[in-house]
């Protein structure tokens, strides 16, 4: 099985929309957004979104392909212009392709890209009850911090903060 990870291209609005909706459908509690809200976004929104993530120096989306088919994604971004605060977000891999290390390679691609931007600390907010995701990040070297917050788009859920030090790369 051939695997490839690439930064999203500016003409892949439909690919990102499809992956995002598949992720929300499969794990709605993990992303804090409602499927209907994301599905209702215009084609122009997706085109602008992808154009930004394909070309920005402060944020990127990476896609995971298996045999040429997009099966996973993750986002990476810097908070404003701060080089000391960066995030991994919207991490999702199709369940049929999990448990083989592809998700780890996808996050590794994003963390290395952030490190190339001069980032020293990478954050990931994870829903407190998503033990599988917490363990996933911890096996990649992320460390649980004592910080919690209400999920921004779902105040009924709490998230915990996991942090990665890019010196480990």
XYZ file of C-alpha atoms in Angstrom:
169
model
C 0.000 0.000 0.000
C 1.508 3.302 -1.097
C 1.348 6.203 1.369
C 1.996 9.870 0.721
C 1.688 13.012 2.855
C 1.542 16.408 1.167
C 0.667 19.957 2.006
C -2.734 20.794 0.603
C -2.820 22.433 -2.836
C -4.858 25.523 -3.632
C -7.203 23.590 -5.931
C -8.239 21.022 -3.297
C -11.258 22.705 -1.724
C -13.463 19.680 -2.410
C -10.871 17.329 -0.903
C -10.658 19.311 2.333
C -14.437 19.682 2.565
C -14.901 15.948 2.069
C -12.280 14.984 4.684
C -13.610 17.508 7.190
C -17.178 16.270 6.799
C -16.105 12.625 7.002
C -14.254 13.407 10.226
C -17.249 15.209 11.721
C -19.548 12.390 10.711
C -17.302 9.716 12.220
C -16.285 11.571 15.409
C -18.585 14.573 15.973
C -17.548 14.993 19.606
C -13.863 15.380 18.720
C -14.062 18.579 16.708
C -16.511 20.814 18.534
C -18.334 21.789 15.361
C -21.640 20.535 14.087
C -21.737 18.654 10.806
C -24.652 20.748 9.527
C -22.781 24.006 10.170
C -19.678 22.868 8.304
C -21.663 21.279 5.471
C -23.547 24.566 4.939
C -20.369 26.550 4.242
C -20.148 27.907 0.723
C -17.793 26.737 -1.986
C -16.173 30.170 -1.809
C -15.407 29.586 1.886
C -13.669 26.289 1.083
C -11.730 27.811 -1.814
C -10.472 30.707 0.327
C -9.696 28.372 3.227
C -7.620 26.028 1.052
C -5.862 28.894 -0.695
C -4.739 30.186 2.703
C -3.570 26.799 4.003
C -1.726 26.028 0.785
C 0.307 29.244 0.808
C 0.527 30.684 4.323
C 3.768 30.871 6.307
C 1.755 30.672 9.545
C -0.663 27.823 8.860
C -0.877 24.699 6.753
C -3.029 21.650 6.195
C -1.420 18.309 5.405
C -3.221 15.475 3.651
C -2.577 11.765 3.972
C -3.070 9.644 0.849
C -3.225 5.890 0.520
C -2.946 4.616 -3.025
C -3.754 8.114 -4.283
C -6.928 8.492 -2.200
C -7.110 11.182 0.543
C -7.758 9.399 3.849
C -6.528 11.797 6.532
C -5.614 15.347 7.431
C -4.164 17.585 10.074
C -3.792 21.306 10.456
C -0.851 23.233 11.870
C -0.831 26.916 12.699
C 0.899 29.634 14.653
C -1.194 31.802 16.939
C -1.023 35.203 15.302
C 2.579 36.035 14.588
C 3.860 34.353 17.761
C 6.590 31.817 17.096
C 6.324 30.473 20.647
C 2.741 29.283 20.330
C 1.620 26.844 17.663
C -1.083 24.228 17.348
C -1.940 20.940 15.737
C -5.655 20.840 14.929
C -8.328 18.980 12.960
C -6.363 15.734 13.083
C -8.337 12.897 11.541
C -7.576 9.617 9.776
C -10.210 7.374 8.230
C -10.798 4.481 10.679
C -9.920 1.933 7.973
C -6.366 3.326 7.891
C -5.686 3.720 11.617
C -3.332 1.670 13.793
C -0.569 1.451 11.204
C 1.347 4.565 12.187
C 0.021 6.802 9.407
C -1.534 9.238 11.881
C 1.778 9.565 13.664
C 3.557 10.252 10.389
C 0.930 12.866 9.548
C 1.397 14.662 12.891
C 5.179 14.331 12.531
C 4.977 16.110 9.165
C 2.989 18.942 10.740
C 5.275 19.256 13.789
C 8.366 19.328 11.586
C 6.810 22.026 9.417
C 6.066 24.088 12.540
C 9.624 23.544 13.789
C 10.913 24.844 10.431
C 8.892 28.002 11.122
C 10.906 28.479 14.314
C 8.354 27.051 16.742
C 9.639 25.512 19.971
C 6.349 24.479 21.587
C 3.397 22.844 19.842
C 0.006 22.550 21.505
C -2.899 20.209 20.880
C -6.254 20.627 22.604
C -8.039 17.270 22.953
C -11.486 16.529 24.345
C -10.940 15.250 27.867
C -13.006 12.101 27.283
C -11.184 11.148 24.048
C -8.741 8.732 25.668
C -7.700 7.254 22.337
C -6.583 10.651 21.013
C -4.846 11.530 24.290
C -2.883 8.271 24.227
C -2.094 8.812 20.525
C -0.542 12.216 21.193
C 1.295 10.982 24.288
C 2.911 8.164 22.289
C 4.189 10.852 19.884
C 5.904 12.707 22.724
C 3.207 15.208 23.660
C 2.947 15.805 27.416
C -0.292 16.481 29.255
C -0.431 19.910 30.893
C -2.709 20.747 33.835
C -4.621 23.294 31.726
C -8.249 22.708 30.747
C -10.741 24.805 28.846
C -14.288 24.575 27.618
C -14.377 23.546 23.994
C -14.837 26.804 22.027
C -17.784 25.628 19.928
C -19.206 23.133 22.426
C -19.199 24.542 25.962
C -20.583 21.240 27.281
C -17.205 19.575 26.704
C -13.810 20.216 28.265
C -10.476 19.921 26.524
C -7.060 19.219 27.972
C -3.813 20.632 26.656
C -1.020 18.409 25.355
C 2.332 19.995 24.525
C 5.243 18.909 22.331
C 8.754 20.350 22.574
C 10.313 20.565 19.095
C 13.757 19.997 20.623
C 12.697 16.332 20.612
C 12.746 16.259 16.804
